[in-house]
């Protein structure tokens, strides 16, 4: 693992750099994992300075509103649906892909709201999810050793030594693509949602092969009636309460990107990362003395923390004490990603310890990242049933510990890709090649995502109705 930290020396005034306190770049004095060095430090400096001066993507009051809603989730009074691409790419910043993503997130949330009768917070892995951790720094392509692809925020997927070199100009391109995405998502939320809201446009034929088809059909017809009724009495009701229908999130991985957009806000205490409403700490960057923790402990945003192998409970408790020393409600979302075989073995201990420690967390289940495997022909995939099993067992464990599982975290797309096997459509390993698009992990497609939403609602109802 290359841990050489690219240093920026002249951005903050020297007395701050030498000080002990927290500031947006204080992480730069620590060891940083999962970020290869930028060879061109002058260019890095220029890009960083420019990014720092550009207007923010989101606002502090949206961040505060999300935190309040997450506090409701922690209390058991709402549910969090977090979903989107594993790795967004710059090329996929298109009208069709964004509409499809919004559509699937919206339809899934309607299913959850309707079936569970509880408010649902939509949180996209969107408008900034451009950087990826990798288990290997290098790969060899046609005999040439080069850095691994780490997401469009850092380098290019194109395989050459040159295109894999970390490029600071990508910090600015990521900002631009995030801004364009967000602009369109906000416009759709304000004006163009009507089309997306109508369940008669749902593509549900695939469900005919599923044992629950009758339930689905009835539910869609009932959602349809409810929406028509609300449309009639109060048009545009869905977005009257808050302008943001879809909050944004990404992994806080490339800290140059996040810290350049971390700002003070007039008349408010503290610093806000104004590039996303929530950022999360990945499973590979949890070193307590490392750069990522140093950065995250200083921002006001709600923070997700992945919880998975190597199941280091002591480290997690230290992280919580460091990032949320005042036990603020709505601040922390613990996203467990254990793998379907590990849930029963590890989750009860974690739930008990966090409870005993008195941390008011939101519990969410990421059933994707512990269930990835490679097929015989070396295609990365996940089984729908493994994903479902992790969700089921996570609900079961929370139920038996009298704890509230308040969310799911899914890698999904609104497109008809063929990346995960199983689901009502019966996609098998031979079918994966027909439309396999992801640059990183396999995602649930439109149909698998809707089906998963029905099944999540069923599990939630067993536990909390
Ligand atoms: C991810 O969410 O895409 C990811 C890499 O997850 P994790 O850090 O849990 O492996
Ligand atoms: Co992923």
Short mmCIF file of C-alpha atoms and ligand atoms in Angstrom, two decimals:
data_model
loop_
_atom_site.label_atom_id
_atom_site.label_comp_id
_atom_site.label_asym_id
_atom_site.label_seq_id
_atom_site.Cartn_x
_atom_site.Cartn_y
_atom_site.Cartn_z
CA UNK A 1 0.00 0.00 0.00
CA UNK A 2 1.49 3.36 -0.95
CA UNK A 3 1.05 5.68 1.97
CA UNK A 4 3.14 8.61 0.77
CA UNK A 5 1.00 11.58 1.68
CA UNK A 6 0.96 14.30 -0.95
CA UNK A 7 1.68 17.48 0.99
CA UNK A 8 0.26 20.89 0.37
CA UNK A 9 2.40 23.48 2.08
CA UNK A 10 1.40 26.93 1.08
CA UNK A 11 -2.36 26.82 1.13
CA UNK A 12 -3.02 27.58 4.76
CA UNK A 13 -0.97 30.22 6.48
CA UNK A 14 2.09 28.75 8.09
CA UNK A 15 1.03 29.40 11.68
CA UNK A 16 -2.11 27.34 11.16
CA UNK A 17 -0.18 24.54 9.53
CA UNK A 18 2.13 24.39 12.49
CA UNK A 19 -0.65 24.62 15.04
CA UNK A 20 -2.18 21.75 16.92
CA UNK A 21 -5.88 22.37 16.31
CA UNK A 22 -8.21 21.05 13.65
CA UNK A 23 -8.59 22.78 10.29
CA UNK A 24 -9.71 21.37 6.92
CA UNK A 25 -6.19 20.35 5.93
CA UNK A 26 -4.94 19.13 9.31
CA UNK A 27 -5.30 15.55 7.98
CA UNK A 28 -2.44 16.36 5.59
CA UNK A 29 0.03 15.92 8.46
CA UNK A 30 -1.15 12.35 9.08
CA UNK A 31 -0.64 9.06 7.34
CA UNK A 32 -3.17 8.70 4.53
CA UNK A 33 -4.19 5.30 3.21
CA UNK A 34 -5.89 4.57 -0.11
CA UNK A 35 -4.65 7.70 -1.91
CA UNK A 36 -1.60 7.41 -4.14
CA UNK A 37 0.69 10.44 -4.33
CA UNK A 38 0.08 13.10 -6.98
CA UNK A 39 3.44 13.49 -8.73
CA UNK A 40 2.63 17.03 -9.92
CA UNK A 41 2.33 18.92 -6.62
CA UNK A 42 2.18 22.36 -8.26
CA UNK A 43 -0.79 21.34 -10.34
CA UNK A 44 -2.34 19.81 -7.22
CA UNK A 45 -1.90 23.10 -5.42
CA UNK A 46 -3.53 25.03 -8.28
CA UNK A 47 -6.51 22.68 -8.55
CA UNK A 48 -6.98 22.68 -4.79
CA UNK A 49 -6.94 26.48 -4.64
CA UNK A 50 -9.43 26.77 -7.46
CA UNK A 51 -11.76 24.18 -5.95
CA UNK A 52 -11.54 25.98 -2.64
CA UNK A 53 -12.81 29.20 -4.18
CA UNK A 54 -15.74 27.73 -6.12
CA UNK A 55 -19.30 28.00 -4.75
CA UNK A 56 -20.57 25.19 -2.55
CA UNK A 57 -22.72 22.39 -3.98
CA UNK A 58 -25.11 22.20 -1.04
CA UNK A 59 -25.98 24.27 2.02
CA UNK A 60 -25.43 23.96 5.75
CA UNK A 61 -29.16 24.06 6.49
CA UNK A 62 -29.75 21.05 4.27
CA UNK A 63 -27.06 19.24 6.26
CA UNK A 64 -28.76 20.21 9.50
CA UNK A 65 -32.14 19.10 8.16
CA UNK A 66 -30.71 15.70 7.25
CA UNK A 67 -29.18 15.35 10.70
CA UNK A 68 -32.54 16.02 12.28
CA UNK A 69 -34.19 13.42 10.08
CA UNK A 70 -31.49 10.91 10.95
CA UNK A 71 -32.15 11.57 14.62
CA UNK A 72 -35.75 10.49 13.90
CA UNK A 73 -34.42 7.31 12.29
CA UNK A 74 -32.29 6.58 15.36
CA UNK A 75 -35.45 6.86 17.46
CA UNK A 76 -37.25 4.35 15.25
CA UNK A 77 -39.54 6.90 13.60
CA UNK A 78 -38.27 6.86 10.00
CA UNK A 79 -36.26 4.75 7.57
CA UNK A 80 -33.13 5.54 5.52
CA UNK A 81 -32.81 4.39 1.91
CA UNK A 82 -29.23 4.96 0.76
CA UNK A 83 -28.41 3.81 -2.74
CA UNK A 84 -26.62 4.42 -5.99
CA UNK A 85 -23.60 3.46 -8.02
CA UNK A 86 -20.54 1.82 -6.55
CA UNK A 87 -18.45 4.23 -8.59
CA UNK A 88 -20.02 7.09 -10.49
CA UNK A 89 -18.13 7.91 -13.67
CA UNK A 90 -17.77 11.25 -15.44
CA UNK A 91 -19.13 9.72 -18.67
CA UNK A 92 -22.31 8.60 -16.92
CA UNK A 93 -23.24 12.18 -16.03
CA UNK A 94 -26.09 12.10 -18.56
CA UNK A 95 -29.73 13.00 -18.51
CA UNK A 96 -30.92 9.41 -19.01
CA UNK A 97 -28.80 7.91 -16.24
CA UNK A 98 -29.72 10.58 -13.73
CA UNK A 99 -33.43 10.32 -14.50
CA UNK A 100 -33.27 6.54 -14.19
CA UNK A 101 -31.45 6.76 -10.87
CA UNK A 102 -33.91 9.26 -9.46
CA UNK A 103 -36.81 7.17 -10.74
CA UNK A 104 -35.64 3.95 -9.12
CA UNK A 105 -34.83 5.65 -5.80
CA UNK A 106 -38.20 7.36 -5.81
CA UNK A 107 -40.16 4.24 -6.69
CA UNK A 108 -38.30 2.21 -4.06
CA UNK A 109 -39.08 4.85 -1.48
CA UNK A 110 -42.78 4.80 -2.44
CA UNK A 111 -42.82 1.04 -1.93
CA UNK A 112 -41.22 1.40 1.50
CA UNK A 113 -43.47 4.27 2.59
CA UNK A 114 -46.57 2.48 1.41
CA UNK A 115 -45.73 -0.90 2.89
CA UNK A 116 -44.18 0.31 6.15
CA UNK A 117 -46.20 3.44 6.85
CA UNK A 118 -43.12 5.32 7.98
CA UNK A 119 -41.28 8.33 6.49
CA UNK A 120 -38.37 7.43 4.21
CA UNK A 121 -35.23 9.52 3.72
CA UNK A 122 -33.65 9.14 0.29
CA UNK A 123 -29.89 9.42 0.22
CA UNK A 124 -28.09 8.90 -3.10
CA UNK A 125 -24.59 7.63 -3.57
CA UNK A 126 -24.55 10.38 -6.14
CA UNK A 127 -23.03 13.69 -7.28
CA UNK A 128 -19.61 12.95 -5.78
CA UNK A 129 -19.14 9.17 -5.49
CA UNK A 130 -16.11 9.23 -7.77
CA UNK A 131 -13.26 7.75 -5.67
CA UNK A 132 -12.66 4.09 -4.82
CA UNK A 133 -10.51 2.21 -2.34
CA UNK A 134 -8.66 -0.77 -3.84
CA UNK A 135 -7.09 -3.80 -2.22
CA UNK A 136 -4.08 -3.65 -4.60
CA UNK A 137 -2.11 -0.53 -5.51
CA UNK A 138 -0.88 -1.92 -8.82
CA UNK A 139 -1.95 -4.23 -11.59
CA UNK A 140 -0.15 -5.65 -14.60
CA UNK A 141 -1.83 -5.19 -18.01
CA UNK A 142 -0.21 -6.82 -21.05
CA UNK A 143 3.03 -7.10 -19.13
CA UNK A 144 3.05 -3.45 -18.03
CA UNK A 145 2.84 -2.59 -14.33
CA UNK A 146 0.61 0.39 -13.60
CA UNK A 147 -1.43 1.88 -10.74
CA UNK A 148 -4.90 0.45 -10.27
CA UNK A 149 -7.93 2.49 -11.30
CA UNK A 150 -9.19 4.36 -8.22
CA UNK A 151 -12.23 6.12 -9.59
CA UNK A 152 -12.57 9.07 -12.00
CA UNK A 153 -11.77 11.52 -9.21
CA UNK A 154 -8.21 10.17 -9.13
CA UNK A 155 -7.22 8.54 -12.44
CA UNK A 156 -8.60 7.03 -15.63
CA UNK A 157 -9.80 3.48 -16.17
CA UNK A 158 -7.81 3.44 -19.41
CA UNK A 159 -4.91 1.06 -18.93
CA UNK A 160 -1.60 2.85 -19.35
CA UNK A 161 1.03 4.14 -16.94
CA UNK A 162 0.18 7.69 -17.96
CA UNK A 163 -3.60 7.57 -17.69
CA UNK A 164 -3.39 5.78 -14.34
CA UNK A 165 -1.22 8.51 -12.82
CA UNK A 166 -3.26 10.57 -10.30
CA UNK A 167 -4.35 13.75 -12.07
CA UNK A 168 -5.24 16.88 -10.01
CA UNK A 169 -7.39 18.30 -12.83
CA UNK A 170 -9.86 15.54 -11.96
CA UNK A 171 -10.66 17.29 -8.66
CA UNK A 172 -12.19 20.09 -10.71
CA UNK A 173 -13.87 17.84 -13.22
CA UNK A 174 -15.50 15.90 -10.37
CA UNK A 175 -16.79 19.15 -8.91
CA UNK A 176 -18.22 20.13 -12.31
CA UNK A 177 -19.89 16.76 -12.88
CA UNK A 178 -21.29 16.77 -9.34
CA UNK A 179 -22.65 20.30 -9.86
CA UNK A 180 -24.27 19.35 -13.19
CA UNK A 181 -25.81 16.24 -11.66
CA UNK A 182 -27.12 18.08 -8.65
CA UNK A 183 -28.50 20.90 -10.76
CA UNK A 184 -30.52 18.46 -12.85
CA UNK A 185 -31.67 16.42 -9.85
CA UNK A 186 -32.87 19.56 -8.10
CA UNK A 187 -34.67 20.74 -11.23
CA UNK A 188 -36.40 17.39 -11.61
CA UNK A 189 -37.42 17.48 -7.97
CA UNK A 190 -38.88 20.95 -8.37
CA UNK A 191 -40.72 20.59 -11.64
CA UNK A 192 -40.44 17.35 -13.52
CA UNK A 193 -41.29 14.73 -10.95
CA UNK A 194 -44.84 14.16 -12.09
CA UNK A 195 -43.86 11.66 -14.76
CA UNK A 196 -41.70 9.74 -12.41
CA UNK A 197 -44.29 9.52 -9.71
CA UNK A 198 -46.85 7.59 -11.65
CA UNK A 199 -46.79 3.92 -10.86
CA UNK A 200 -48.73 3.07 -14.01
CA UNK A 201 -45.38 3.69 -15.66
CA UNK A 202 -43.65 1.16 -13.47
CA UNK A 203 -42.17 -1.66 -15.43
CA UNK A 204 -43.38 -4.59 -13.38
CA UNK A 205 -43.90 -7.38 -15.90
CA UNK A 206 -40.80 -9.19 -14.71
CA UNK A 207 -42.48 -9.70 -11.35
CA UNK A 208 -44.91 -12.15 -12.89
CA UNK A 209 -42.44 -14.92 -12.19
CA UNK A 210 -42.30 -14.06 -8.55
CA UNK A 211 -44.35 -15.70 -5.81
CA UNK A 212 -45.35 -12.26 -4.52
CA UNK A 213 -46.68 -10.98 -7.85
CA UNK A 214 -50.27 -10.55 -6.62
CA UNK A 215 -49.07 -8.53 -3.64
CA UNK A 216 -46.97 -6.31 -5.88
CA UNK A 217 -49.79 -5.68 -8.31
CA UNK A 218 -52.17 -4.74 -5.53
CA UNK A 219 -49.62 -2.49 -3.93
CA UNK A 220 -48.84 -0.64 -7.14
CA UNK A 221 -52.51 -0.07 -7.80
CA UNK A 222 -52.96 1.22 -4.26
CA UNK A 223 -49.94 3.58 -4.51
CA UNK A 224 -51.34 4.78 -7.79
CA UNK A 225 -54.66 5.66 -6.21
CA UNK A 226 -52.99 7.40 -3.29
CA UNK A 227 -50.83 9.54 -5.58
CA UNK A 228 -53.76 10.47 -7.82
CA UNK A 229 -55.72 11.49 -4.74
CA UNK A 230 -52.87 13.64 -3.40
CA UNK A 231 -52.24 15.14 -6.84
CA UNK A 232 -55.86 16.17 -6.99
CA UNK A 233 -56.03 17.85 -3.62
CA UNK A 234 -52.51 19.32 -3.44
CA UNK A 235 -50.47 19.29 -6.65
CA UNK A 236 -46.70 18.90 -6.19
CA UNK A 237 -47.17 17.76 -2.64
CA UNK A 238 -44.10 15.58 -2.71
CA UNK A 239 -41.73 18.44 -2.70
CA UNK A 240 -43.47 21.12 -0.75
CA UNK A 241 -42.00 20.32 2.65
CA UNK A 242 -38.32 20.51 1.66
CA UNK A 243 -36.59 21.39 -1.57
CA UNK A 244 -34.29 18.41 -1.35
CA UNK A 245 -35.98 15.16 -2.22
CA UNK A 246 -32.77 13.28 -2.64
CA UNK A 247 -29.88 13.98 -0.30
CA UNK A 248 -26.37 13.23 -1.55
CA UNK A 249 -23.51 11.18 -0.13
CA UNK A 250 -20.13 9.77 -1.07
CA UNK A 251 -17.18 8.07 0.59
CA UNK A 252 -14.81 10.66 2.07
CA UNK A 253 -11.79 9.06 0.44
CA UNK A 254 -9.91 11.67 -1.58
CA UNK A 255 -9.58 14.22 1.20
CA UNK A 256 -8.27 16.91 -1.16
CA UNK A 257 -11.72 16.96 -2.78
CA UNK A 258 -13.58 17.04 0.54
CA UNK A 259 -11.34 19.47 2.42
CA UNK A 260 -11.27 22.03 -0.42
CA UNK A 261 -15.06 22.17 -0.08
CA UNK A 262 -15.08 22.32 3.72
CA UNK A 263 -16.10 25.81 4.77
CA UNK A 264 -17.27 27.99 7.59
CA UNK A 265 -20.77 29.36 7.31
CA UNK A 266 -21.84 32.79 8.62
CA UNK A 267 -23.53 32.73 12.03
CA UNK A 268 -22.91 29.01 12.47
CA UNK A 269 -20.44 27.10 14.60
CA UNK A 270 -17.95 24.73 13.05
CA UNK A 271 -17.02 23.57 9.59
CA UNK A 272 -19.28 22.02 6.96
CA UNK A 273 -18.34 19.77 4.05
CA UNK A 274 -20.48 21.46 1.42
CA UNK A 275 -19.83 18.85 -1.29
CA UNK A 276 -22.36 16.31 0.09
CA UNK A 277 -24.97 16.08 2.82
CA UNK A 278 -23.45 12.94 4.33
CA UNK A 279 -20.02 11.44 3.80
CA UNK A 280 -18.96 8.01 4.95
CA UNK A 281 -15.80 6.35 6.21
CA UNK A 282 -15.00 3.26 4.16
CA UNK A 283 -14.01 -0.06 5.63
CA UNK A 284 -10.34 0.33 4.70
CA UNK A 285 -9.55 3.81 6.06
CA UNK A 286 -10.41 3.40 9.74
CA UNK A 287 -6.95 3.78 11.28
CA UNK A 288 -7.61 5.77 14.44
CA UNK A 289 -4.49 7.96 13.98
CA UNK A 290 -4.92 8.23 10.23
CA UNK A 291 -5.83 11.13 7.96
CA UNK A 292 -9.46 10.13 7.36
CA UNK A 293 -10.38 10.18 11.05
CA UNK A 294 -8.54 13.46 11.55
CA UNK A 295 -10.61 15.01 8.75
CA UNK A 296 -13.97 13.54 9.76
CA UNK A 297 -13.74 14.54 13.41
CA UNK A 298 -13.83 18.23 12.44
CA UNK A 299 -16.94 18.49 10.28
CA UNK A 300 -20.58 19.06 11.18
CA UNK A 301 -22.06 16.70 8.56
CA UNK A 302 -23.64 13.41 9.51
CA UNK A 303 -21.11 10.62 8.97
CA UNK A 304 -21.53 7.03 7.89
CA UNK A 305 -19.13 4.41 9.23
CA UNK A 306 -18.85 1.03 7.56
CA UNK A 307 -18.68 -1.88 9.99
CA UNK A 308 -17.23 -5.12 8.67
CA UNK A 309 -14.19 -7.39 8.68
CA UNK A 310 -11.90 -7.40 10.63
CA UNK A 311 -14.72 -6.68 13.14
CA UNK A 312 -12.59 -4.53 15.42
CA UNK A 313 -15.09 -3.43 18.05
CA UNK A 314 -12.53 -1.57 20.18
CA UNK A 315 -11.48 0.51 17.20
CA UNK A 316 -15.10 1.29 16.36
CA UNK A 317 -15.78 2.52 19.90
CA UNK A 318 -12.70 4.74 19.70
CA UNK A 319 -13.87 6.08 16.34
CA UNK A 320 -17.25 6.94 17.81
CA UNK A 321 -15.69 8.71 20.78
CA UNK A 322 -13.45 10.66 18.41
CA UNK A 323 -15.98 11.59 15.74
CA UNK A 324 -19.00 12.06 17.98
CA UNK A 325 -17.67 12.84 21.46
CA UNK A 326 -20.87 14.64 22.50
CA UNK A 327 -23.15 11.78 21.45
CA UNK A 328 -25.06 14.06 19.11
CA UNK A 329 -28.23 12.43 17.76
CA UNK A 330 -28.42 11.98 13.98
CA UNK A 331 -24.66 12.33 13.59
CA UNK A 332 -23.60 8.72 13.00
CA UNK A 333 -24.94 6.05 10.68
CA UNK A 334 -23.36 2.65 11.32
CA UNK A 335 -23.49 0.73 8.07
CA UNK A 336 -22.88 -2.96 8.71
CA UNK A 337 -21.46 -4.94 5.76
CA UNK A 338 -20.55 -8.23 7.28
CA UNK A 339 -21.36 -10.82 4.63
CA UNK A 340 -24.37 -13.10 4.96
CA UNK A 341 -22.35 -15.73 6.84
CA UNK A 342 -21.07 -13.32 9.50
CA UNK A 343 -24.14 -11.46 10.68
CA UNK A 344 -25.28 -13.82 13.44
CA UNK A 345 -21.75 -14.29 14.69
CA UNK A 346 -20.69 -10.63 14.97
CA UNK A 347 -23.64 -8.26 14.91
CA UNK A 348 -25.09 -9.02 18.40
CA UNK A 349 -21.79 -8.11 20.10
CA UNK A 350 -21.64 -4.83 18.22
CA UNK A 351 -25.22 -3.87 19.01
CA UNK A 352 -24.79 -4.60 22.72
CA UNK A 353 -21.52 -2.69 22.99
CA UNK A 354 -22.81 0.40 21.19
CA UNK A 355 -25.92 0.40 23.35
CA UNK A 356 -23.87 0.08 26.50
CA UNK A 357 -21.59 2.88 25.35
CA UNK A 358 -24.62 5.13 24.96
CA UNK A 359 -24.07 6.16 21.34
CA UNK A 360 -27.33 7.17 19.64
CA UNK A 361 -26.58 5.72 16.18
CA UNK A 362 -28.65 4.96 13.12
CA UNK A 363 -28.16 1.31 12.17
CA UNK A 364 -28.15 0.56 8.48
CA UNK A 365 -27.41 -2.63 6.54
CA UNK A 366 -25.13 -2.72 3.49
CA UNK A 367 -25.77 -6.25 2.20
CA UNK A 368 -23.59 -5.71 -0.88
CA UNK A 369 -19.94 -5.43 0.12
CA UNK A 370 -19.64 -8.63 2.13
CA UNK A 371 -21.23 -10.72 -0.62
CA UNK A 372 -19.12 -10.17 -3.73
CA UNK A 373 -17.53 -13.12 -5.53
CA UNK A 374 -15.93 -13.87 -8.89
CA UNK A 375 -17.52 -16.37 -11.29
CA UNK A 376 -15.54 -19.14 -12.99
CA UNK A 377 -14.89 -16.74 -15.85
CA UNK A 378 -13.71 -14.12 -13.35
CA UNK A 379 -16.68 -11.76 -13.49
CA UNK A 380 -17.35 -9.91 -10.23
CA UNK A 381 -20.92 -10.49 -9.13
CA UNK A 382 -23.30 -10.88 -6.18
CA UNK A 383 -26.21 -13.22 -5.62
CA UNK A 384 -29.60 -11.63 -5.02
CA UNK A 385 -30.29 -14.31 -2.41
CA UNK A 386 -27.07 -13.65 -0.48
CA UNK A 387 -27.96 -9.95 -0.40
CA UNK A 388 -31.46 -10.79 0.79
CA UNK A 389 -30.14 -13.21 3.39
CA UNK A 390 -27.84 -10.57 4.88
CA UNK A 391 -30.80 -8.19 5.09
CA UNK A 392 -33.02 -10.85 6.70
CA UNK A 393 -30.45 -11.89 9.26
CA UNK A 394 -29.60 -8.30 10.09
CA UNK A 395 -33.30 -7.59 10.76
CA UNK A 396 -33.55 -10.77 12.84
CA UNK A 397 -30.56 -9.91 15.00
CA UNK A 398 -31.77 -6.35 15.60
CA UNK A 399 -35.20 -7.68 16.48
CA UNK A 400 -33.85 -10.10 19.02
CA UNK A 401 -31.61 -7.41 20.53
CA UNK A 402 -34.58 -5.00 20.78
CA UNK A 403 -32.70 -2.66 18.46
CA UNK A 404 -33.97 -0.70 15.45
CA UNK A 405 -32.54 -1.40 12.00
CA UNK A 406 -33.29 1.94 10.41
CA UNK A 407 -31.88 1.71 6.92
CA UNK A 408 -30.41 -0.12 3.97
CA UNK A 409 -27.40 0.85 1.86
CA UNK A 410 -27.50 -0.62 -1.65
CA UNK A 411 -25.44 -0.45 -4.80
CA UNK A 412 -28.03 -0.08 -7.53
CA UNK A 413 -28.88 1.59 -10.80
CA UNK A 414 -32.06 2.50 -12.62
CA UNK A 415 -30.69 0.87 -15.78
CA UNK A 416 -31.22 -2.66 -17.04
CA UNK A 417 -27.73 -3.86 -16.37
CA UNK A 418 -26.76 -7.49 -15.78
CA UNK A 419 -24.32 -7.40 -12.89
CA UNK A 420 -25.93 -9.29 -9.98
CA UNK A 421 -27.41 -12.78 -10.43
CA UNK A 422 -30.86 -13.91 -9.25
CA UNK A 423 -34.07 -12.07 -8.49
CA UNK A 424 -37.48 -12.67 -10.06
CA UNK A 425 -36.02 -12.35 -13.52
CA UNK A 426 -33.74 -15.31 -12.88
CA UNK A 427 -30.58 -13.79 -14.33
CA UNK A 428 -27.80 -16.38 -14.18
CA UNK A 429 -24.02 -16.22 -14.53
CA UNK A 430 -24.19 -16.88 -18.27
CA UNK A 431 -26.34 -13.77 -18.69
CA UNK A 432 -23.92 -11.42 -16.93
CA UNK A 433 -22.03 -10.51 -20.09
CA UNK A 434 -25.05 -9.09 -21.92
CA UNK A 435 -25.05 -5.69 -20.19
CA UNK A 436 -22.28 -5.54 -17.60
CA UNK A 437 -21.37 -1.85 -17.23
CA UNK A 438 -19.97 -1.19 -13.78
CA UNK A 439 -16.38 0.07 -13.42
CA UNK A 440 -16.27 -1.30 -9.91
CA UNK A 441 -18.78 -3.41 -7.94
CA UNK A 442 -21.90 -5.14 -9.38
CA UNK A 443 -25.18 -3.27 -8.80
CA UNK A 444 -28.80 -4.33 -8.53
CA UNK A 445 -30.60 -3.33 -11.74
CA UNK A 446 -33.99 -1.56 -11.93
CA UNK A 447 -36.03 -4.73 -11.50
CA UNK A 448 -33.86 -6.25 -8.80
CA UNK A 449 -33.94 -2.93 -6.90
CA UNK A 450 -37.74 -2.70 -6.88
CA UNK A 451 -38.03 -6.32 -5.85
CA UNK A 452 -35.51 -5.75 -3.06
CA UNK A 453 -37.55 -2.79 -1.82
CA UNK A 454 -40.64 -5.03 -1.51
CA UNK A 455 -38.63 -7.63 0.36
CA UNK A 456 -37.00 -5.08 2.70
CA UNK A 457 -40.47 -3.77 3.57
CA UNK A 458 -41.62 -7.33 4.33
CA UNK A 459 -38.70 -7.87 6.69
CA UNK A 460 -39.17 -4.52 8.40
CA UNK A 461 -42.83 -5.32 8.98
CA UNK A 462 -41.93 -8.63 10.64
CA UNK A 463 -39.79 -6.72 13.09
CA UNK A 464 -41.46 -3.39 13.72
CA UNK A 465 -45.07 -3.24 12.57
C1 LIG B 1 -18.32 1.05 -1.09
O1 LIG B 1 -19.27 1.40 -0.38
O2 LIG B 1 -18.32 1.18 -2.33
C2 LIG B 1 -17.17 0.37 -0.46
C3 LIG B 1 -15.99 0.30 -1.05
O3 LIG B 1 -17.49 -0.18 0.71
P1 LIG B 1 -16.57 -0.73 1.89
O4 LIG B 1 -15.69 0.41 2.31
O5 LIG B 1 -17.57 -1.12 2.93
O6 LIG B 1 -15.81 -1.90 1.35
CO1 LIG B 2 -18.85 -0.83 -3.93
#
